[in-house]
């Protein structure tokens, strides 16, 4: 009754907690995720503790089972010994019966042959005192031997009866011990089954909690994910979505949402590459063949009066603009095409422009901030 009450109490508690786990309240997705992660961890700790107890019960079951098997083996040995002793007892009874028959026959023969008279005759006809004593001694020995045989057999029977009684008592004790061990084993197995049922219920609760976590993680990444998968997003918007998704991935717990974020990043990168791919301008400007293609880092600047070539920097999206380069990488005066920027002349240099980096000229501070720092493809073009 007490166990049933405990089980009912646990079930009620689990049902109550289940309702609280799946409740939706006015909170940010991250708040909901954090709250349910705590509940998930609590459930996980409870399951670990129960599994540890189940392992202890398994050890106890093994020990009890070994004890039961040893006891059963002892019972079998006692039963075999009882059977063997009973067989010996039956043989002894047969020996007693046979000895009794021999004695009975001997007595009957004595009467039939008037052995008493024969004994007297033997005594009277003795030739000497020594002969007389020899004959009397022989007759006494016959009688004494018969009595001894019968006495020995009876003693053996008594001994076997006592042995059987002792074995039966020991067997009864072992049977009683067997019943006790079986009851103990059943109690342990019932307790293990109860613990396993509780673990199963907790695992169900974990699944419910994790579903809440997963749904809120999907909600958390939904905005940058929609931008990453959008066909109308700009390069800066796509890059921002990539950065946001990358920052979320270490915080995500569901493999489903992690894969969704990674797929969104992959899609956004593909769209950026597509947007940055070189394209032939729609103006009448002659482009020329690319003689070298470089993958470079790009920054932006504005407001300079005169370039290193002595010319005024320009930004003309429909024509040719100005960029600053490291002359050791791109010679001054080179005609280039920059992905996402357009045609330009490498007409300027800069103190920070060293190595695999260019600085594109733009018309305002706001445009420079929007451009930021990015990876671009630079094609050095052949002059027509």
Short mmCIF file of C-alpha atoms in Angstrom, two decimals:
data_model
loop_
_atom_site.label_atom_id
_atom_site.label_comp_id
_atom_site.label_asym_id
_atom_site.label_seq_id
_atom_site.Cartn_x
_atom_site.Cartn_y
_atom_site.Cartn_z
CA UNK A 1 0.00 0.00 0.00
CA UNK A 2 2.87 2.34 0.92
CA UNK A 3 4.63 1.63 -2.41
CA UNK A 4 1.42 2.33 -4.31
CA UNK A 5 1.08 5.65 -2.49
CA UNK A 6 4.67 6.60 -3.42
CA UNK A 7 4.09 5.66 -7.06
CA UNK A 8 0.87 7.69 -7.16
CA UNK A 9 2.62 10.69 -5.62
CA UNK A 10 5.46 10.47 -8.16
CA UNK A 11 3.03 10.17 -11.05
CA UNK A 12 1.11 13.24 -9.82
CA UNK A 13 4.33 15.22 -9.49
CA UNK A 14 5.42 14.20 -12.97
CA UNK A 15 2.09 15.14 -14.49
CA UNK A 16 2.21 18.55 -12.80
CA UNK A 17 5.79 19.14 -13.92
CA UNK A 18 4.88 18.00 -17.43
CA UNK A 19 2.23 20.69 -17.66
CA UNK A 20 4.67 23.31 -16.44
CA UNK A 21 7.37 22.22 -18.89
CA UNK A 22 5.26 22.76 -21.98
CA UNK A 23 3.65 25.96 -20.80
CA UNK A 24 4.18 29.02 -23.00
CA UNK A 25 4.55 32.38 -21.35
CA UNK A 26 5.43 35.85 -22.52
CA UNK A 27 9.22 35.59 -22.58
CA UNK A 28 11.97 35.90 -25.13
CA UNK A 29 13.06 32.69 -26.89
CA UNK A 30 16.41 32.84 -25.07
CA UNK A 31 14.67 33.17 -21.68
CA UNK A 32 12.50 30.16 -22.45
CA UNK A 33 15.52 28.19 -23.66
CA UNK A 34 17.49 28.98 -20.49
CA UNK A 35 14.57 28.11 -18.24
CA UNK A 36 13.97 24.78 -19.94
CA UNK A 37 17.67 23.96 -20.08
CA UNK A 38 17.69 24.16 -16.28
CA UNK A 39 14.70 21.82 -16.13
CA UNK A 40 16.35 19.51 -18.66
CA UNK A 41 19.54 19.38 -16.59
CA UNK A 42 17.55 18.68 -13.42
CA UNK A 43 15.77 15.79 -15.12
CA UNK A 44 19.05 14.52 -16.52
CA UNK A 45 20.62 14.54 -13.04
CA UNK A 46 17.62 12.67 -11.61
CA UNK A 47 17.91 10.05 -14.36
CA UNK A 48 21.64 9.64 -13.72
CA UNK A 49 20.95 9.16 -10.02
CA UNK A 50 18.23 6.60 -10.71
CA UNK A 51 20.42 4.74 -13.19
CA UNK A 52 23.11 4.55 -10.51
CA UNK A 53 20.57 3.06 -8.11
CA UNK A 54 19.44 0.60 -10.79
CA UNK A 55 23.06 -0.48 -11.28
CA UNK A 56 23.31 -1.09 -7.52
CA UNK A 57 20.11 -3.13 -7.69
CA UNK A 58 21.54 -5.15 -10.58
CA UNK A 59 24.56 -6.00 -8.42
CA UNK A 60 22.24 -6.96 -5.57
CA UNK A 61 20.13 -9.09 -7.92
CA UNK A 62 23.27 -10.86 -9.18
CA UNK A 63 24.43 -11.60 -5.64
CA UNK A 64 20.98 -12.82 -4.59
CA UNK A 65 20.67 -14.96 -7.72
CA UNK A 66 24.06 -16.56 -7.00
CA UNK A 67 22.96 -17.25 -3.44
CA UNK A 68 19.69 -18.77 -4.71
CA UNK A 69 21.53 -20.96 -7.23
CA UNK A 70 23.94 -22.16 -4.53
CA UNK A 71 21.01 -22.95 -2.24
CA UNK A 72 19.20 -24.83 -5.02
CA UNK A 73 22.36 -26.82 -5.69
CA UNK A 74 22.59 -27.67 -1.98
CA UNK A 75 18.95 -28.79 -2.00
CA UNK A 76 19.64 -31.04 -4.99
CA UNK A 77 22.66 -32.51 -3.21
CA UNK A 78 20.61 -33.17 -0.06
CA UNK A 79 17.78 -34.72 -2.10
CA UNK A 80 20.31 -36.99 -3.88
CA UNK A 81 21.81 -37.94 -0.52
CA UNK A 82 18.35 -38.70 0.88
CA UNK A 83 17.60 -40.93 -2.10
CA UNK A 84 20.92 -42.75 -1.68
CA UNK A 85 20.36 -43.21 2.05
CA UNK A 86 16.80 -44.41 1.50
CA UNK A 87 18.14 -46.98 -0.99
CA UNK A 88 20.67 -48.13 1.62
CA UNK A 89 17.91 -48.32 4.20
CA UNK A 90 15.80 -50.45 1.91
CA UNK A 91 18.78 -52.75 1.36
CA UNK A 92 19.33 -52.97 5.11
CA UNK A 93 15.69 -53.88 5.63
CA UNK A 94 16.09 -56.58 3.04
CA UNK A 95 19.25 -57.78 4.81
CA UNK A 96 17.36 -57.90 8.14
CA UNK A 97 14.54 -59.84 6.54
CA UNK A 98 16.99 -62.28 4.97
CA UNK A 99 18.89 -62.73 8.27
CA UNK A 100 15.63 -63.22 10.10
CA UNK A 101 14.62 -65.87 7.58
CA UNK A 102 17.97 -67.65 8.08
CA UNK A 103 17.52 -67.62 11.86
CA UNK A 104 13.93 -68.75 11.63
CA UNK A 105 14.95 -71.63 9.36
CA UNK A 106 17.74 -72.58 11.72
CA UNK A 107 15.36 -72.69 14.70
CA UNK A 108 12.86 -74.73 12.74
CA UNK A 109 15.59 -77.16 11.73
CA UNK A 110 16.67 -77.45 15.35
CA UNK A 111 13.17 -78.51 16.29
CA UNK A 112 12.82 -80.84 13.33
CA UNK A 113 16.12 -82.59 13.95
CA UNK A 114 15.69 -82.61 17.74
CA UNK A 115 18.90 -80.62 17.96
CA UNK A 116 18.62 -80.41 21.74
CA UNK A 117 18.93 -84.20 21.96
CA UNK A 118 21.81 -84.07 19.49
CA UNK A 119 23.55 -81.47 21.64
CA UNK A 120 23.07 -83.72 24.73
CA UNK A 121 24.34 -86.65 22.75
CA UNK A 122 27.33 -84.64 21.65
CA UNK A 123 28.03 -83.66 25.23
CA UNK A 124 27.56 -87.21 26.62
CA UNK A 125 29.69 -88.71 23.88
CA UNK A 126 32.50 -86.31 24.52
CA UNK A 127 35.74 -88.19 24.99
CA UNK A 128 37.20 -85.73 27.43
CA UNK A 129 36.58 -82.54 29.29
CA UNK A 130 38.50 -80.71 26.60
CA UNK A 131 36.34 -82.23 23.89
CA UNK A 132 33.23 -81.31 25.89
CA UNK A 133 34.27 -77.68 26.18
CA UNK A 134 35.10 -77.52 22.49
CA UNK A 135 31.64 -78.78 21.51
CA UNK A 136 29.85 -76.42 23.93
CA UNK A 137 31.97 -73.51 22.71
CA UNK A 138 31.15 -74.31 19.07
CA UNK A 139 27.42 -74.40 19.80
CA UNK A 140 27.62 -71.08 21.71
CA UNK A 141 29.58 -69.49 18.91
CA UNK A 142 26.90 -70.37 16.35
CA UNK A 143 24.16 -68.89 18.50
CA UNK A 144 26.25 -65.78 19.36
CA UNK A 145 27.17 -65.17 15.72
CA UNK A 146 23.53 -65.24 14.65
CA UNK A 147 22.62 -62.75 17.37
CA UNK A 148 25.54 -60.46 16.43
CA UNK A 149 24.60 -60.44 12.75
CA UNK A 150 21.04 -59.49 13.58
CA UNK A 151 22.20 -56.85 16.07
CA UNK A 152 24.59 -55.25 13.55
CA UNK A 153 21.91 -55.04 10.91
CA UNK A 154 19.46 -53.45 13.35
CA UNK A 155 22.09 -50.90 14.42
CA UNK A 156 22.74 -50.02 10.78
CA UNK A 157 19.01 -49.54 10.24
CA UNK A 158 18.77 -47.20 13.24
CA UNK A 159 21.77 -45.24 11.97
CA UNK A 160 20.24 -44.87 8.49
CA UNK A 161 16.91 -43.80 9.98
CA UNK A 162 18.70 -41.06 11.94
CA UNK A 163 20.61 -39.98 8.82
CA UNK A 164 17.40 -39.67 6.80
CA UNK A 165 15.77 -37.71 9.60
CA UNK A 166 18.77 -35.34 9.75
CA UNK A 167 18.80 -34.90 5.97
CA UNK A 168 15.07 -34.24 5.87
CA UNK A 169 15.48 -31.59 8.55
CA UNK A 170 18.33 -29.95 6.64
CA UNK A 171 16.34 -30.14 3.41
CA UNK A 172 13.39 -28.41 5.07
CA UNK A 173 15.67 -25.65 6.29
CA UNK A 174 17.12 -25.18 2.80
CA UNK A 175 13.65 -25.09 1.24
CA UNK A 176 12.67 -22.43 3.77
CA UNK A 177 15.84 -20.48 2.95
CA UNK A 178 15.07 -20.83 -0.76
CA UNK A 179 11.62 -19.33 -0.25
CA UNK A 180 13.15 -16.43 1.68
CA UNK A 181 15.76 -15.76 -1.00
CA UNK A 182 13.12 -15.90 -3.75
CA UNK A 183 11.03 -13.37 -1.85
CA UNK A 184 14.07 -11.11 -1.45
CA UNK A 185 14.87 -11.45 -5.14
CA UNK A 186 11.31 -10.57 -6.13
CA UNK A 187 11.39 -7.52 -3.84
CA UNK A 188 14.61 -6.29 -5.48
CA UNK A 189 13.32 -6.95 -9.00
CA UNK A 190 10.06 -5.13 -8.23
CA UNK A 191 12.06 -2.18 -6.92
CA UNK A 192 14.21 -2.18 -10.06
CA UNK A 193 11.11 -2.29 -12.29
CA UNK A 194 9.66 0.66 -10.37
CA UNK A 195 12.89 2.65 -10.79
CA UNK A 196 13.04 1.81 -14.51
CA UNK A 197 9.44 2.97 -14.95
CA UNK A 198 10.31 6.23 -13.22
CA UNK A 199 13.34 6.67 -15.50
CA UNK A 200 11.11 6.10 -18.52
CA UNK A 201 8.72 8.78 -17.29
CA UNK A 202 11.58 11.21 -16.71
CA UNK A 203 12.92 10.52 -20.21
CA UNK A 204 9.49 11.38 -21.59
CA UNK A 205 9.64 14.63 -19.65
CA UNK A 206 13.11 15.30 -21.04
CA UNK A 207 11.77 14.86 -24.57
CA UNK A 208 8.93 17.30 -23.86
CA UNK A 209 11.35 19.86 -22.42
CA UNK A 210 13.77 19.42 -25.31
CA UNK A 211 10.92 20.00 -27.77
CA UNK A 212 10.29 23.36 -26.10
CA UNK A 213 14.02 24.16 -26.30
CA UNK A 214 14.15 23.19 -29.98
CA UNK A 215 11.09 25.24 -30.93
CA UNK A 216 12.49 28.33 -29.17
CA UNK A 217 15.89 27.83 -30.79
CA UNK A 218 14.14 27.80 -34.17
CA UNK A 219 12.41 31.03 -33.17
CA UNK A 220 15.74 32.49 -32.01
CA UNK A 221 17.46 31.95 -35.38
CA UNK A 222 14.39 32.63 -37.51
CA UNK A 223 15.22 36.27 -38.34
CA UNK A 224 18.86 35.84 -39.50
CA UNK A 225 17.86 32.56 -41.15
CA UNK A 226 15.14 34.25 -43.19
CA UNK A 227 17.68 36.85 -44.36
CA UNK A 228 20.23 34.16 -45.19
CA UNK A 229 17.64 32.35 -47.31
CA UNK A 230 16.26 35.52 -48.89
CA UNK A 231 16.81 36.14 -52.59
CA UNK A 232 16.61 39.93 -52.20
CA UNK A 233 19.08 40.49 -49.32
CA UNK A 234 22.14 42.63 -49.88
CA UNK A 235 25.70 41.48 -49.32
CA UNK A 236 25.93 43.39 -46.04
CA UNK A 237 22.63 41.92 -44.83
CA UNK A 238 23.76 38.43 -45.80
CA UNK A 239 27.10 38.91 -44.04
CA UNK A 240 25.34 40.18 -40.93
CA UNK A 241 23.06 37.12 -40.99
CA UNK A 242 26.12 34.84 -41.30
CA UNK A 243 27.80 36.53 -38.33
CA UNK A 244 24.64 36.26 -36.22
CA UNK A 245 24.09 32.60 -37.07
CA UNK A 246 27.74 31.81 -36.34
CA UNK A 247 27.40 33.45 -32.93
CA UNK A 248 24.26 31.39 -32.19
CA UNK A 249 25.62 27.96 -33.17
CA UNK A 250 27.73 27.42 -29.98
CA UNK A 251 24.62 28.23 -27.92
CA UNK A 252 22.28 25.84 -29.72
CA UNK A 253 21.43 22.42 -28.27
CA UNK A 254 19.29 20.82 -30.96
CA UNK A 255 21.09 19.17 -33.88
CA UNK A 256 18.10 20.15 -36.02
CA UNK A 257 18.50 23.89 -35.34
CA UNK A 258 22.30 23.64 -35.61
CA UNK A 259 21.94 22.09 -39.07
CA UNK A 260 19.37 24.74 -40.03
CA UNK A 261 21.79 27.50 -38.99
CA UNK A 262 24.70 25.89 -40.85
CA UNK A 263 22.58 25.47 -43.96
CA UNK A 264 21.53 29.12 -43.74
CA UNK A 265 25.19 30.19 -43.47
CA UNK A 266 26.05 28.07 -46.50
CA UNK A 267 23.17 29.58 -48.50
CA UNK A 268 24.15 33.13 -47.51
CA UNK A 269 27.79 32.57 -48.49
CA UNK A 270 26.68 31.20 -51.85
CA UNK A 271 24.50 34.28 -52.43
CA UNK A 272 27.39 36.61 -51.48
CA UNK A 273 29.67 34.84 -53.94
CA UNK A 274 26.99 35.19 -56.59
CA UNK A 275 26.52 38.88 -55.85
CA UNK A 276 30.29 39.50 -55.85
CA UNK A 277 30.88 37.57 -59.07
CA UNK A 278 32.34 39.74 -61.84
CA UNK A 279 29.82 40.94 -64.36
CA UNK A 280 30.17 42.96 -67.55
CA UNK A 281 28.98 46.53 -66.98
CA UNK A 282 25.91 47.64 -68.92
CA UNK A 283 27.71 50.82 -70.02
CA UNK A 284 29.79 51.13 -73.13
CA UNK A 285 33.05 50.87 -71.16
CA UNK A 286 35.47 48.36 -72.63
CA UNK A 287 36.45 45.82 -69.97
CA UNK A 288 39.27 43.74 -71.45
CA UNK A 289 40.42 40.23 -70.62
CA UNK A 290 41.46 39.29 -67.06
CA UNK A 291 45.17 38.53 -66.94
CA UNK A 292 45.23 37.73 -63.20
CA UNK A 293 42.61 37.04 -60.51
CA UNK A 294 43.24 37.63 -56.79
CA UNK A 295 41.21 36.96 -53.65
CA UNK A 296 41.83 39.97 -51.40
CA UNK A 297 40.63 41.82 -48.34
CA UNK A 298 39.00 45.20 -48.93
CA UNK A 299 38.42 48.31 -46.85
CA UNK A 300 37.07 51.70 -47.98
CA UNK A 301 38.07 55.37 -47.72
CA UNK A 302 36.71 58.76 -48.75
CA UNK A 303 37.56 62.50 -48.89
CA UNK A 304 41.18 62.43 -50.12
CA UNK A 305 42.12 65.32 -52.40
CA UNK A 306 44.91 63.86 -54.55
CA UNK A 307 45.97 60.24 -55.09
CA UNK A 308 49.52 58.88 -55.17
CA UNK A 309 49.29 59.15 -58.96
CA UNK A 310 48.56 62.86 -58.72
CA UNK A 311 44.93 62.45 -59.77
CA UNK A 312 41.70 63.22 -57.95
CA UNK A 313 40.01 60.03 -56.64
CA UNK A 314 36.61 59.26 -58.11
CA UNK A 315 33.72 56.92 -57.48
CA UNK A 316 31.67 56.15 -60.60
CA UNK A 317 29.53 52.98 -60.27
CA UNK A 318 28.72 53.19 -63.98
CA UNK A 319 32.26 53.88 -65.10
CA UNK A 320 35.75 53.70 -63.60
CA UNK A 321 36.51 54.40 -59.95
CA UNK A 322 39.68 54.71 -57.87
CA UNK A 323 41.26 52.19 -55.52
CA UNK A 324 44.38 52.22 -53.36
CA UNK A 325 46.73 49.22 -53.64
CA UNK A 326 50.10 47.89 -52.58
CA UNK A 327 52.18 48.42 -55.75
CA UNK A 328 54.15 45.27 -54.94
CA UNK A 329 50.95 43.29 -55.44
CA UNK A 330 49.02 45.35 -58.01
CA UNK A 331 51.10 47.81 -60.04
CA UNK A 332 49.93 51.45 -60.02
CA UNK A 333 47.93 52.28 -63.11
CA UNK A 334 46.50 48.77 -63.41
CA UNK A 335 42.95 48.45 -64.60
CA UNK A 336 40.99 46.13 -62.32
CA UNK A 337 37.53 44.79 -61.71
CA UNK A 338 36.53 44.45 -58.01
CA UNK A 339 33.57 42.20 -57.16
CA UNK A 340 30.73 44.20 -55.64
CA UNK A 341 32.47 47.50 -56.59
CA UNK A 342 33.08 47.56 -60.34
CA UNK A 343 35.80 48.81 -62.66
CA UNK A 344 38.65 50.83 -61.15
CA UNK A 345 42.17 52.14 -61.70
CA UNK A 346 44.85 51.29 -59.13
CA UNK A 347 45.80 54.94 -58.74
CA UNK A 348 46.40 55.36 -55.00
CA UNK A 349 48.36 53.86 -52.10
CA UNK A 350 48.05 53.98 -48.31
CA UNK A 351 50.10 53.42 -45.18
CA UNK A 352 47.85 50.55 -44.08
CA UNK A 353 47.53 49.08 -47.56
CA UNK A 354 50.25 46.48 -47.47
CA UNK A 355 50.10 43.03 -48.99
CA UNK A 356 46.87 41.30 -49.95
CA UNK A 357 44.51 44.25 -49.32
CA UNK A 358 42.95 47.09 -51.32
CA UNK A 359 41.15 50.28 -50.27
CA UNK A 360 38.20 51.24 -52.49
CA UNK A 361 37.24 54.91 -52.78
CA UNK A 362 33.65 55.88 -51.89
CA UNK A 363 31.85 59.22 -51.77
CA UNK A 364 30.80 59.34 -48.09
CA UNK A 365 31.55 58.13 -44.59
CA UNK A 366 28.23 56.28 -44.52
CA UNK A 367 29.10 54.35 -47.66
CA UNK A 368 32.46 53.39 -46.17
CA UNK A 369 30.79 52.13 -42.98
CA UNK A 370 28.31 50.12 -45.07
CA UNK A 371 31.17 48.64 -47.10
CA UNK A 372 33.08 47.67 -43.96
CA UNK A 373 35.84 45.06 -44.26
CA UNK A 374 35.15 42.21 -46.64
CA UNK A 375 36.64 39.62 -48.94
CA UNK A 376 36.53 40.49 -52.64
CA UNK A 377 37.72 39.05 -55.93
CA UNK A 378 40.05 41.38 -57.88
CA UNK A 379 40.67 40.81 -61.58
CA UNK A 380 43.61 42.64 -63.16
CA UNK A 381 42.45 43.45 -66.67
CA UNK A 382 44.28 43.73 -69.92
CA UNK A 383 44.09 47.17 -71.50
CA UNK A 384 42.26 47.08 -74.86
#
